[in-house]
mmCIF file of C-alpha atoms in Angstrom:
data_model
loop_
_atom_site.group_PDB
_atom_site.id
_atom_site.type_symbol
_atom_site.label_atom_id
_atom_site.label_comp_id
_atom_site.label_asym_id
_atom_site.label_seq_id
_atom_site.Cartn_x
_atom_site.Cartn_y
_atom_site.Cartn_z
ATOM 1 C CA MET K 1 -14.276 53.339 -65.981
ATOM 2 C CA VAL K 2 -13.521 56.655 -64.258
ATOM 3 C CA THR K 3 -15.038 55.282 -61.057
ATOM 4 C CA GLY K 4 -12.817 52.211 -61.307
ATOM 5 C CA ALA K 5 -9.733 54.307 -62.067
ATOM 6 C CA THR K 6 -10.492 56.527 -59.073
ATOM 7 C CA PHE K 7 -10.768 53.435 -56.914
ATOM 8 C CA ALA K 8 -7.422 52.184 -58.259
ATOM 9 C CA LEU K 9 -5.742 55.538 -57.609
ATOM 10 C CA TRP K 10 -6.568 55.513 -53.916
ATOM 11 C CA LEU K 11 -5.754 51.820 -53.517
ATOM 12 C CA SER K 12 -2.356 52.446 -55.089
ATOM 13 C CA LEU K 13 -1.639 55.464 -52.886
ATOM 14 C CA TYR K 14 -2.784 54.003 -49.561
ATOM 15 C CA PHE K 15 -1.859 50.302 -49.407
ATOM 16 C CA TYR K 16 1.372 51.277 -47.654
ATOM 17 C CA VAL K 17 0.422 54.466 -45.758
ATOM 18 C CA PRO K 18 0.146 52.868 -42.264
ATOM 19 C CA PHE K 19 3.646 51.415 -42.696
ATOM 20 C CA LEU K 20 5.414 54.389 -44.255
ATOM 21 C CA PRO K 21 6.398 56.045 -40.919
ATOM 22 C CA LEU K 22 7.699 52.698 -39.644
ATOM 23 C CA ARG K 23 9.688 52.106 -42.855
ATOM 24 C CA ALA K 24 11.267 55.536 -42.475
ATOM 25 C CA LEU K 25 12.265 54.705 -38.886
ATOM 26 C CA ASP K 26 13.684 51.352 -40.035
ATOM 27 C CA LEU K 27 15.860 53.218 -42.553
ATOM 28 C CA GLY K 28 17.282 55.362 -39.736
ATOM 29 C CA ALA K 29 15.075 58.463 -39.896
ATOM 30 C CA SER K 30 14.588 60.722 -36.869
ATOM 31 C CA ASN K 31 11.057 61.717 -35.854
ATOM 32 C CA THR K 32 11.595 65.030 -37.623
ATOM 33 C CA MET K 33 12.668 63.186 -40.779
ATOM 34 C CA VAL K 34 9.631 60.882 -40.468
ATOM 35 C CA GLY K 35 7.496 64.011 -40.529
ATOM 36 C CA ALA K 36 9.395 65.291 -43.575
ATOM 37 C CA VAL K 37 8.865 62.009 -45.457
ATOM 38 C CA ILE K 38 5.137 62.133 -44.769
ATOM 39 C CA ALA K 39 5.012 65.829 -45.684
ATOM 40 C CA ALA K 40 6.786 65.188 -49.006
ATOM 41 C CA TYR K 41 3.461 63.887 -50.316
ATOM 42 C CA ALA K 42 2.112 67.426 -50.060
ATOM 43 C CA ILE K 43 4.976 69.260 -51.795
ATOM 44 C CA ALA K 44 3.829 68.514 -55.331
ATOM 45 C CA GLN K 45 0.241 69.066 -54.315
ATOM 46 C CA VAL K 46 0.885 72.587 -53.090
ATOM 47 C CA GLY K 47 2.843 73.390 -56.253
ATOM 48 C CA LEU K 48 0.908 71.466 -58.915
ATOM 49 C CA ARG K 49 -2.771 71.452 -58.032
ATOM 50 C CA ILE K 50 -3.470 74.983 -59.237
ATOM 51 C CA PRO K 51 -1.530 74.502 -62.521
ATOM 52 C CA ILE K 52 -3.375 71.212 -63.092
ATOM 53 C CA GLY K 53 -6.739 72.858 -62.485
ATOM 54 C CA VAL K 54 -5.939 75.829 -64.708
ATOM 55 C CA GLY K 55 -4.473 73.581 -67.408
ATOM 56 C CA ALA K 56 -7.521 71.321 -67.394
ATOM 57 C CA ASP K 57 -9.877 74.292 -67.781
ATOM 58 C CA LEU K 58 -7.719 75.895 -70.481
ATOM 59 C CA LEU K 59 -7.517 72.692 -72.523
ATOM 60 C CA GLY K 60 -11.074 71.724 -71.754
ATOM 61 C CA ARG K 61 -9.752 68.245 -70.921
ATOM 62 C CA ARG K 62 -9.179 66.486 -67.602
ATOM 63 C CA ARG K 63 -8.297 62.914 -68.627
ATOM 64 C CA PRO K 64 -4.632 63.508 -69.627
ATOM 65 C CA PHE K 65 -3.893 64.917 -66.173
ATOM 66 C CA ALA K 66 -5.713 62.010 -64.539
ATOM 67 C CA LEU K 67 -3.579 59.542 -66.525
ATOM 68 C CA ILE K 68 -0.389 61.228 -65.304
ATOM 69 C CA ALA K 69 -1.688 60.881 -61.734
ATOM 70 C CA LEU K 70 -2.194 57.109 -62.036
ATOM 71 C CA ALA K 71 1.224 56.610 -63.636
ATOM 72 C CA ALA K 72 2.942 58.674 -60.925
ATOM 73 C CA SER K 73 1.199 56.625 -58.248
ATOM 74 C CA ALA K 74 2.550 53.348 -59.647
ATOM 75 C CA LEU K 75 6.084 54.674 -60.190
ATOM 76 C CA GLY K 76 6.169 56.358 -56.782
ATOM 77 C CA ALA K 77 5.140 53.152 -55.016
ATOM 78 C CA LEU K 78 7.942 51.279 -56.800
ATOM 79 C CA TRP K 79 10.502 53.907 -55.769
ATOM 80 C CA LEU K 80 9.319 53.752 -52.144
ATOM 81 C CA ALA K 81 9.760 49.966 -52.188
ATOM 82 C CA VAL K 82 13.384 50.108 -53.356
ATOM 83 C CA SER K 83 14.504 53.247 -51.473
ATOM 84 C CA PRO K 84 17.750 52.630 -49.534
ATOM 85 C CA SER K 85 17.655 55.726 -47.307
ATOM 86 C CA PRO K 86 15.270 58.253 -45.695
ATOM 87 C CA TRP K 87 16.165 60.891 -48.299
ATOM 88 C CA SER K 88 15.377 58.518 -51.149
ATOM 89 C CA LEU K 89 12.104 57.747 -49.389
ATOM 90 C CA PHE K 90 11.445 61.498 -49.172
ATOM 91 C CA LEU K 91 11.915 61.955 -52.949
ATOM 92 C CA ALA K 92 9.793 58.905 -53.759
ATOM 93 C CA ARG K 93 7.001 60.163 -51.535
ATOM 94 C CA ALA K 94 7.184 63.507 -53.324
ATOM 95 C CA LEU K 95 6.545 61.681 -56.616
ATOM 96 C CA THR K 96 3.408 60.079 -55.163
ATOM 97 C CA GLY K 97 2.359 63.635 -54.345
ATOM 98 C CA VAL K 98 2.158 64.250 -58.108
ATOM 99 C CA ALA K 99 -0.456 61.488 -58.158
ATOM 100 C CA GLY K 100 -2.289 63.120 -55.276
ATOM 101 C CA ALA K 101 -2.243 66.434 -57.148
ATOM 102 C CA GLY K 102 -4.004 64.696 -60.022
ATOM 103 C CA TRP K 103 -7.061 64.207 -57.801
ATOM 104 C CA VAL K 104 -8.033 67.678 -59.056
ATOM 105 C CA ALA K 105 -8.477 66.338 -62.580
ATOM 106 C CA VAL K 106 -9.929 62.970 -61.546
ATOM 107 C CA SER K 107 -12.662 64.433 -59.327
ATOM 108 C CA VAL K 108 -13.686 67.114 -61.830
ATOM 109 C CA LEU K 109 -13.612 64.576 -64.679
ATOM 110 C CA TYR K 110 -16.070 62.462 -62.701
ATOM 111 C CA ALA K 111 -18.319 65.467 -62.002
ATOM 112 C CA SER K 112 -18.377 66.300 -65.733
ATOM 113 C CA TYR K 113 -20.578 63.254 -66.354
ATOM 114 C CA PHE K 114 -23.389 64.812 -64.280
ATOM 115 C CA SER K 115 -25.687 67.821 -64.656
ATOM 116 C CA GLU K 116 -25.342 71.013 -62.608
ATOM 117 C CA ALA K 117 -28.244 70.020 -60.357
ATOM 118 C CA GLU K 118 -26.560 66.697 -59.575
ATOM 119 C CA THR K 119 -23.179 68.203 -58.603
ATOM 120 C CA GLY K 120 -23.578 67.789 -54.853
ATOM 121 C CA ARG K 121 -24.636 64.167 -55.099
ATOM 122 C CA ALA K 122 -21.933 63.428 -57.679
ATOM 123 C CA MET K 123 -19.199 64.808 -55.433
ATOM 124 C CA SER K 124 -20.545 62.833 -52.484
ATOM 125 C CA ARG K 125 -20.432 59.682 -54.626
ATOM 126 C CA ILE K 126 -16.860 60.193 -55.781
ATOM 127 C CA MET K 127 -15.811 60.969 -52.202
ATOM 128 C CA ALA K 128 -17.485 57.714 -51.156
ATOM 129 C CA VAL K 129 -15.485 55.865 -53.829
ATOM 130 C CA ASN K 130 -12.384 57.578 -52.452
ATOM 131 C CA ALA K 131 -13.211 56.564 -48.878
ATOM 132 C CA ILE K 132 -14.102 52.958 -49.770
ATOM 133 C CA GLY K 133 -10.831 52.677 -51.681
ATOM 134 C CA LEU K 134 -8.918 53.839 -48.628
ATOM 135 C CA VAL K 135 -10.739 51.321 -46.418
ATOM 136 C CA LEU K 136 -9.917 48.420 -48.715
ATOM 137 C CA ALA K 137 -6.349 49.632 -49.270
ATOM 138 C CA THR K 138 -5.466 49.780 -45.591
ATOM 139 C CA PHE K 139 -7.329 46.550 -44.754
ATOM 140 C CA VAL K 140 -5.646 44.559 -47.531
ATOM 141 C CA GLY K 141 -2.368 46.327 -46.765
ATOM 142 C CA GLY K 142 -2.542 45.121 -43.176
ATOM 143 C CA LEU K 143 -3.185 41.559 -44.323
ATOM 144 C CA LEU K 144 -0.316 41.698 -46.827
ATOM 145 C CA ALA K 145 2.059 43.110 -44.221
ATOM 146 C CA ASP K 146 1.104 40.430 -41.703
ATOM 147 C CA ALA K 147 1.135 37.512 -44.165
ATOM 148 C CA LEU K 148 4.177 38.558 -46.193
ATOM 149 C CA ASP K 149 6.045 41.715 -45.252
ATOM 150 C CA PRO K 150 5.201 45.441 -45.014
ATOM 151 C CA LEU K 151 7.267 45.906 -48.182
ATOM 152 C CA ALA K 152 4.616 43.933 -50.099
ATOM 153 C CA THR K 153 2.173 46.811 -49.630
ATOM 154 C CA PHE K 154 4.372 49.074 -51.762
ATOM 155 C CA TYR K 155 4.510 46.560 -54.620
ATOM 156 C CA ALA K 156 0.730 46.187 -54.442
ATOM 157 C CA GLY K 157 0.528 49.926 -55.122
ATOM 158 C CA VAL K 158 2.603 49.467 -58.275
ATOM 159 C CA VAL K 159 0.311 46.777 -59.697
ATOM 160 C CA VAL K 160 -2.980 48.516 -58.957
ATOM 161 C CA GLY K 161 -1.715 51.866 -60.217
ATOM 162 C CA GLY K 162 -0.913 50.233 -63.551
ATOM 163 C CA ILE K 163 -4.398 48.730 -63.726
ATOM 164 C CA GLY K 164 -5.873 52.184 -63.122
ATOM 165 C CA VAL K 165 -3.933 53.621 -66.065
ATOM 166 C CA GLY K 166 -5.442 50.963 -68.319
ATOM 167 C CA MET K 167 -8.985 51.656 -67.116
ATOM 168 C CA LEU K 168 -8.666 55.406 -67.628
ATOM 169 C CA LEU K 169 -7.397 54.907 -71.186
ATOM 170 C CA LEU K 170 -10.753 53.260 -71.971
ATOM 171 C CA ALA K 171 -12.865 56.091 -70.493
ATOM 172 C CA PRO K 172 -14.514 58.650 -72.829
ATOM 173 C CA GLU K 173 -14.371 62.316 -71.806
ATOM 174 C CA PRO K 174 -17.467 64.557 -72.047
ATOM 175 C CA PRO K 175 -16.878 67.822 -73.969
ATOM 176 C CA LEU K 176 -16.582 70.970 -71.863
ATOM 177 C CA GLU K 177 -19.007 73.771 -72.765
ATOM 178 C CA ARG K 178 -17.738 77.327 -72.289
ATOM 179 C CA SER K 179 -19.770 80.505 -71.816
ATOM 180 C CA GLN K 180 -16.655 82.735 -71.863
ATOM 181 C CA ARG K 181 -12.980 82.623 -72.780
ATOM 182 C CA TYR K 182 -10.599 81.551 -70.004
ATOM 183 C CA SER K 183 -8.093 84.254 -69.017
ATOM 184 C CA GLN K 184 -5.791 85.324 -66.206
ATOM 185 C CA ALA K 185 -8.617 87.476 -64.889
ATOM 186 C CA THR K 186 -10.788 84.340 -64.754
ATOM 187 C CA PHE K 187 -8.233 82.619 -62.552
ATOM 188 C CA TRP K 188 -7.997 85.509 -60.108
ATOM 189 C CA GLU K 189 -11.765 85.836 -59.998
ATOM 190 C CA VAL K 190 -12.001 82.178 -59.008
ATOM 191 C CA ALA K 191 -9.055 82.332 -56.577
ATOM 192 C CA ARG K 192 -10.592 85.277 -54.691
ATOM 193 C CA THR K 193 -14.033 83.708 -54.311
ATOM 194 C CA PRO K 194 -14.880 84.158 -50.581
ATOM 195 C CA LEU K 195 -16.610 80.794 -50.199
ATOM 196 C CA LEU K 196 -13.679 78.989 -51.838
ATOM 197 C CA LEU K 197 -11.175 80.669 -49.503
ATOM 198 C CA THR K 198 -13.297 79.851 -46.467
ATOM 199 C CA VAL K 199 -13.650 76.136 -47.251
ATOM 200 C CA SER K 200 -9.929 76.016 -48.091
ATOM 201 C CA ALA K 201 -9.044 77.398 -44.652
ATOM 202 C CA ILE K 202 -11.201 74.749 -43.005
ATOM 203 C CA GLY K 203 -9.634 72.116 -45.265
ATOM 204 C CA ILE K 204 -6.149 73.152 -44.106
ATOM 205 C CA ALA K 205 -7.169 72.375 -40.510
ATOM 206 C CA VAL K 206 -8.673 68.990 -41.438
ATOM 207 C CA GLN K 207 -5.608 67.906 -43.423
ATOM 208 C CA PHE K 208 -3.183 69.187 -40.763
ATOM 209 C CA VAL K 209 -4.809 66.899 -38.209
ATOM 210 C CA SER K 210 -5.070 63.906 -40.572
ATOM 211 C CA PHE K 211 -1.418 64.004 -41.615
ATOM 212 C CA ALA K 212 -0.103 64.775 -38.142
ATOM 213 C CA THR K 213 -2.037 61.921 -36.526
ATOM 214 C CA SER K 214 -3.668 59.161 -38.610
ATOM 215 C CA PHE K 215 -1.074 59.258 -41.411
ATOM 216 C CA GLY K 216 1.735 60.346 -39.107
ATOM 217 C CA PHE K 217 2.103 59.484 -35.445
ATOM 218 C CA ILE K 218 -0.930 57.282 -34.740
ATOM 219 C CA PRO K 219 0.943 54.264 -36.218
ATOM 220 C CA VAL K 220 4.006 55.151 -34.122
ATOM 221 C CA TYR K 221 1.883 55.545 -30.975
ATOM 222 C CA ALA K 222 0.093 52.274 -31.747
ATOM 223 C CA GLU K 223 3.401 50.393 -32.046
ATOM 224 C CA ARG K 224 4.482 51.831 -28.691
ATOM 225 C CA ILE K 225 1.411 50.400 -26.962
ATOM 226 C CA GLY K 226 1.989 46.961 -28.512
ATOM 227 C CA ALA K 227 0.043 46.913 -31.808
ATOM 228 C CA SER K 228 1.056 44.347 -34.446
ATOM 229 C CA SER K 229 1.508 45.198 -38.137
ATOM 230 C CA ALA K 230 -1.993 43.919 -38.889
ATOM 231 C CA ALA K 231 -3.447 45.946 -35.998
ATOM 232 C CA ILE K 232 -1.717 49.114 -37.216
ATOM 233 C CA GLY K 233 -3.216 48.604 -40.670
ATOM 234 C CA ASN K 234 -6.608 47.891 -39.118
ATOM 235 C CA LEU K 235 -6.535 51.138 -37.134
ATOM 236 C CA THR K 236 -6.280 53.087 -40.374
ATOM 237 C CA THR K 237 -8.916 50.840 -41.956
ATOM 238 C CA VAL K 238 -11.347 51.581 -39.122
ATOM 239 C CA MET K 239 -10.798 55.312 -39.574
ATOM 240 C CA PHE K 240 -11.429 55.078 -43.321
ATOM 241 C CA ALA K 241 -14.443 52.763 -42.848
ATOM 242 C CA THR K 242 -16.245 55.265 -40.661
ATOM 243 C CA SER K 243 -15.219 58.043 -43.032
ATOM 244 C CA VAL K 244 -17.337 56.266 -45.672
ATOM 245 C CA ALA K 245 -20.329 56.597 -43.346
ATOM 246 C CA GLY K 246 -19.454 60.241 -42.753
ATOM 247 C CA THR K 247 -19.158 60.879 -46.493
ATOM 248 C CA ILE K 248 -22.508 59.247 -47.267
ATOM 249 C CA GLY K 249 -24.294 60.884 -44.345
ATOM 250 C CA ALA K 250 -22.862 64.383 -44.842
ATOM 251 C CA PRO K 251 -25.390 65.593 -47.482
ATOM 252 C CA TRP K 252 -28.275 64.359 -45.312
ATOM 253 C CA LEU K 253 -26.891 66.164 -42.258
ATOM 254 C CA ALA K 254 -26.239 69.376 -44.225
ATOM 255 C CA ARG K 255 -29.818 69.414 -45.523
ATOM 256 C CA ARG K 256 -31.119 69.285 -41.960
ATOM 257 C CA VAL K 257 -28.774 71.584 -40.051
ATOM 258 C CA GLY K 258 -26.981 73.522 -42.806
ATOM 259 C CA TYR K 259 -23.388 73.403 -44.023
ATOM 260 C CA SER K 260 -21.932 75.436 -41.139
ATOM 261 C CA ALA K 261 -23.412 73.309 -38.366
ATOM 262 C CA ALA K 262 -22.606 70.055 -40.188
ATOM 263 C CA LEU K 263 -18.972 71.120 -40.543
ATOM 264 C CA GLY K 264 -18.874 72.194 -36.891
ATOM 265 C CA ILE K 265 -20.148 68.773 -35.782
ATOM 266 C CA GLY K 266 -17.466 67.073 -37.876
ATOM 267 C CA ALA K 267 -14.720 69.268 -36.401
ATOM 268 C CA ALA K 268 -15.892 68.492 -32.861
ATOM 269 C CA ALA K 269 -15.749 64.757 -33.569
ATOM 270 C CA ILE K 270 -12.197 65.056 -34.909
ATOM 271 C CA ALA K 271 -11.040 67.198 -31.970
ATOM 272 C CA LEU K 272 -12.386 64.692 -29.450
ATOM 273 C CA SER K 273 -10.929 61.713 -31.318
ATOM 274 C CA VAL K 274 -7.362 63.048 -31.283
ATOM 275 C CA GLY K 275 -7.537 64.868 -27.950
ATOM 276 C CA VAL K 276 -8.164 61.635 -26.004
ATOM 277 C CA VAL K 277 -5.297 59.667 -27.586
ATOM 278 C CA PRO K 278 -2.726 60.456 -24.823
ATOM 279 C CA LEU K 279 -5.126 58.867 -22.312
ATOM 280 C CA LEU K 280 -5.361 55.575 -24.211
ATOM 281 C CA ASP K 281 -3.226 52.496 -23.577
ATOM 282 C CA SER K 282 -5.193 49.881 -25.509
ATOM 283 C CA VAL K 283 -5.313 49.232 -29.254
ATOM 284 C CA TRP K 284 -9.082 48.738 -29.042
ATOM 285 C CA ALA K 285 -9.586 52.132 -27.423
ATOM 286 C CA LEU K 286 -7.304 53.715 -29.997
ATOM 287 C CA GLY K 287 -9.425 52.090 -32.707
ATOM 288 C CA ALA K 288 -12.578 53.613 -31.205
ATOM 289 C CA SER K 289 -10.997 57.076 -31.267
ATOM 290 C CA GLN K 290 -9.953 56.561 -34.884
ATOM 291 C CA ALA K 291 -13.495 55.513 -35.777
ATOM 292 C CA LEU K 292 -14.903 58.737 -34.352
ATOM 293 C CA GLY K 293 -12.268 60.813 -36.137
ATOM 294 C CA GLY K 294 -12.952 59.059 -39.433
ATOM 295 C CA LEU K 295 -16.650 59.852 -39.175
ATOM 296 C CA GLY K 296 -15.864 63.542 -38.724
ATOM 297 C CA ARG K 297 -13.232 63.666 -41.475
ATOM 298 C CA GLY K 298 -15.372 61.842 -44.012
ATOM 299 C CA GLY K 299 -18.264 64.214 -43.445
ATOM 300 C CA MET K 300 -16.136 67.342 -43.530
ATOM 301 C CA ASN K 301 -14.201 66.340 -46.648
ATOM 302 C CA ALA K 302 -17.404 65.532 -48.554
ATOM 303 C CA LEU K 303 -18.995 68.868 -47.639
ATOM 304 C CA LEU K 304 -15.863 70.914 -48.333
ATOM 305 C CA ILE K 305 -15.249 69.436 -51.788
ATOM 306 C CA THR K 306 -18.913 70.012 -52.664
ATOM 307 C CA LEU K 307 -18.755 73.648 -51.550
ATOM 308 C CA SER K 308 -15.540 74.210 -53.502
ATOM 309 C CA VAL K 309 -17.193 73.354 -56.835
ATOM 310 C CA LEU K 310 -20.502 75.029 -56.015
ATOM 311 C CA ALA K 311 -18.612 78.298 -55.470
ATOM 312 C CA VAL K 312 -17.983 78.784 -59.226
ATOM 313 C CA ALA K 313 -19.418 78.139 -62.708
ATOM 314 C CA PRO K 314 -18.984 74.640 -64.239
ATOM 315 C CA ALA K 315 -16.303 75.766 -66.735
ATOM 316 C CA GLN K 316 -14.178 77.054 -63.836
ATOM 317 C CA ARG K 317 -14.509 74.057 -61.538
ATOM 318 C CA ALA K 318 -11.125 72.476 -62.267
ATOM 319 C CA THR K 319 -9.493 75.787 -61.376
ATOM 320 C CA ALA K 320 -11.565 76.062 -58.194
ATOM 321 C CA MET K 321 -10.735 72.469 -57.291
ATOM 322 C CA GLY K 322 -7.050 73.162 -57.931
ATOM 323 C CA VAL K 323 -7.097 76.233 -55.675
ATOM 324 C CA TYR K 324 -8.990 74.396 -52.939
ATOM 325 C CA GLN K 325 -6.766 71.326 -53.010
ATOM 326 C CA ALA K 326 -3.540 73.338 -53.267
ATOM 327 C CA LEU K 327 -4.511 75.398 -50.241
ATOM 328 C CA TYR K 328 -5.639 72.472 -48.110
ATOM 329 C CA ALA K 329 -2.370 70.729 -49.037
ATOM 330 C CA ILE K 330 -0.713 73.349 -46.828
ATOM 331 C CA GLY K 331 -2.182 71.363 -43.946
ATOM 332 C CA MET K 332 -0.844 68.124 -45.423
ATOM 333 C CA LEU K 333 2.610 69.696 -45.605
ATOM 334 C CA SER K 334 2.676 71.516 -42.271
ATOM 335 C CA GLY K 335 0.933 68.837 -40.191
ATOM 336 C CA PRO K 336 3.638 66.158 -40.336
ATOM 337 C CA ILE K 337 6.541 68.639 -40.333
ATOM 338 C CA VAL K 338 5.252 70.481 -37.258
ATOM 339 C CA SER K 339 4.295 67.246 -35.503
ATOM 340 C CA GLY K 340 7.704 65.669 -36.154
ATOM 341 C CA ILE K 341 9.424 68.684 -34.589
ATOM 342 C CA VAL K 342 6.979 68.643 -31.674
ATOM 343 C CA VAL K 343 7.710 64.960 -30.980
ATOM 344 C CA ASP K 344 11.475 65.496 -31.062
ATOM 345 C CA GLN K 345 11.278 68.608 -28.871
ATOM 346 C CA THR K 346 8.556 67.542 -26.408
ATOM 347 C CA SER K 347 6.606 64.267 -26.656
ATOM 348 C CA ILE K 348 4.356 62.316 -28.981
ATOM 349 C CA GLU K 349 1.379 63.098 -26.721
ATOM 350 C CA ALA K 350 1.762 66.828 -27.426
ATOM 351 C CA VAL K 351 1.015 66.207 -31.121
ATOM 352 C CA PHE K 352 -2.490 65.008 -30.315
ATOM 353 C CA VAL K 353 -3.239 67.966 -28.048
ATOM 354 C CA LEU K 354 -2.044 70.365 -30.764
ATOM 355 C CA SER K 355 -4.144 68.579 -33.374
ATOM 356 C CA ALA K 356 -7.261 68.864 -31.222
ATOM 357 C CA ALA K 357 -6.720 72.624 -30.964
ATOM 358 C CA VAL K 358 -6.295 72.945 -34.748
ATOM 359 C CA SER K 359 -9.527 71.018 -35.301
ATOM 360 C CA VAL K 360 -11.402 73.320 -32.930
ATOM 361 C CA LEU K 361 -10.098 76.293 -34.908
ATOM 362 C CA GLY K 362 -11.403 74.765 -38.157
ATOM 363 C CA GLY K 363 -14.811 74.225 -36.565
ATOM 364 C CA ALA K 364 -14.916 77.827 -35.354
ATOM 365 C CA ILE K 365 -14.268 79.100 -38.912
ATOM 366 C CA ALA K 366 -17.110 76.918 -40.215
ATOM 367 C CA LEU K 367 -19.587 78.060 -37.590
ATOM 368 C CA THR K 368 -18.894 81.765 -38.177
ATOM 369 C CA ALA K 369 -18.765 81.674 -42.003
ATOM 370 C CA ARG K 370 -21.557 82.449 -44.473
ATOM 371 C CA MET K 371 -22.533 79.274 -46.336
ATOM 372 C CA PRO K 372 -25.057 78.589 -49.129
ATOM 373 C CA ALA K 373 -28.211 76.620 -48.481
ATOM 374 C CA ALA K 374 -27.764 72.868 -48.872
ATOM 375 C CA GLU K 375 -29.499 71.001 -51.703
ATOM 376 C CA VAL K 376 -32.892 69.639 -50.708
#
C-alpha cells in the first residue's frame, strides 16, 4: 500500500508539471514570475522538511505526515486548476510544496519495512517507484493535454491524490525501535554529520539544474522551437524514463567505481545534456539531451538519498532525510528564481550555460569528498 501511495503522490504532483510554466505565461506572468511560480514548490520544502523529519522521529510515526502530503497534493492541484492569476498560481504551487515536503515521511516510512542491511536496495526501489511515477505522470499528462486541454492535467492530480490518501489509510506502520531518547542534541548531531552535509550540497546542484531547466525553461524553449503540447509532455516523459534506468543502475555502478566516481559520472551527463541545449533547433534533438540528463539525475538522486540515510542510525533517519531534503530544496527554490531573472535580463540560452556550470560544480564536490564503500 505504501508503494502504491508513493506512486499516487508523484502522479498527482507531476501530471501538470510540463504545462505549469505555460499556464503561468497564459495568465500574464513575466519570465521572472514564471520562475517564482515554479520556485514556490520549494518554499514549504525548505521550511517544513526538517520539522517533518524531526516530528516523525520524535513521535516514532511517519504515516500521519505522509497522509498530510497526499491530501496537500490533491488540494494543491485543484487550486492550480482554478487559479485566476499568477499570484494565485504561486500560492497554490506553494501548497503542493507541502506535499513535496512529505516525501521525507513517505520515503522513510517505506524504508522502515526493511532491515538495516537492505537499506540501500530499499531506497533504490522507492526511488525507482518515484521515477516510474514521474514517467507515467508526464506521459499521461501529455496525452490528456493533447486530447482534452492542459487544464485536465491539474484535475487528474486531484483525483489520483485522493486515491493515494485512501491507500495510505490502509497501510500498517512498523514500530520504531529506539536505542536512545531523542533530544535537541540528537538533531544537531545529525545536522552536522559531514557525509550528510556533503550529499546535501551535491543535491542542491542537482535540484538547481532540474528546476531551472526540465521543470522550468525546457518547456518554454521547446514551445519556441515548435513543440506541440503532447511533445512538451513527452520531453519530460523521456527525461523521467531514462531517470528510471539511472535509478536502477546506480547501485550497480557505485559497487564497481565507488560513490564518488558514480556521482561524478552522473554530474557530467547532466552538464552535457543542458550545455548543448542552445545549439539545438529540433524537438528530437532536445529529447535526446533530456534523455541523457534524466539518466544522470536518476542515478545521482538514488545515490544521494541512499547516502543520506546511511549517514546516521535508523532511529534518526527521518531527521537526516528532513535535513537532506530541506537543504537540497534550496536548489529547487533558487534554480527557477535565478533562471527567471537570467532570462529576463539576458536570454533563455544563458540559463542552460549557467546550469551546466552548476552541474560541474556538483560533480567536483562529489569527486573530492570522502564517501563510504558501496554495498556489495
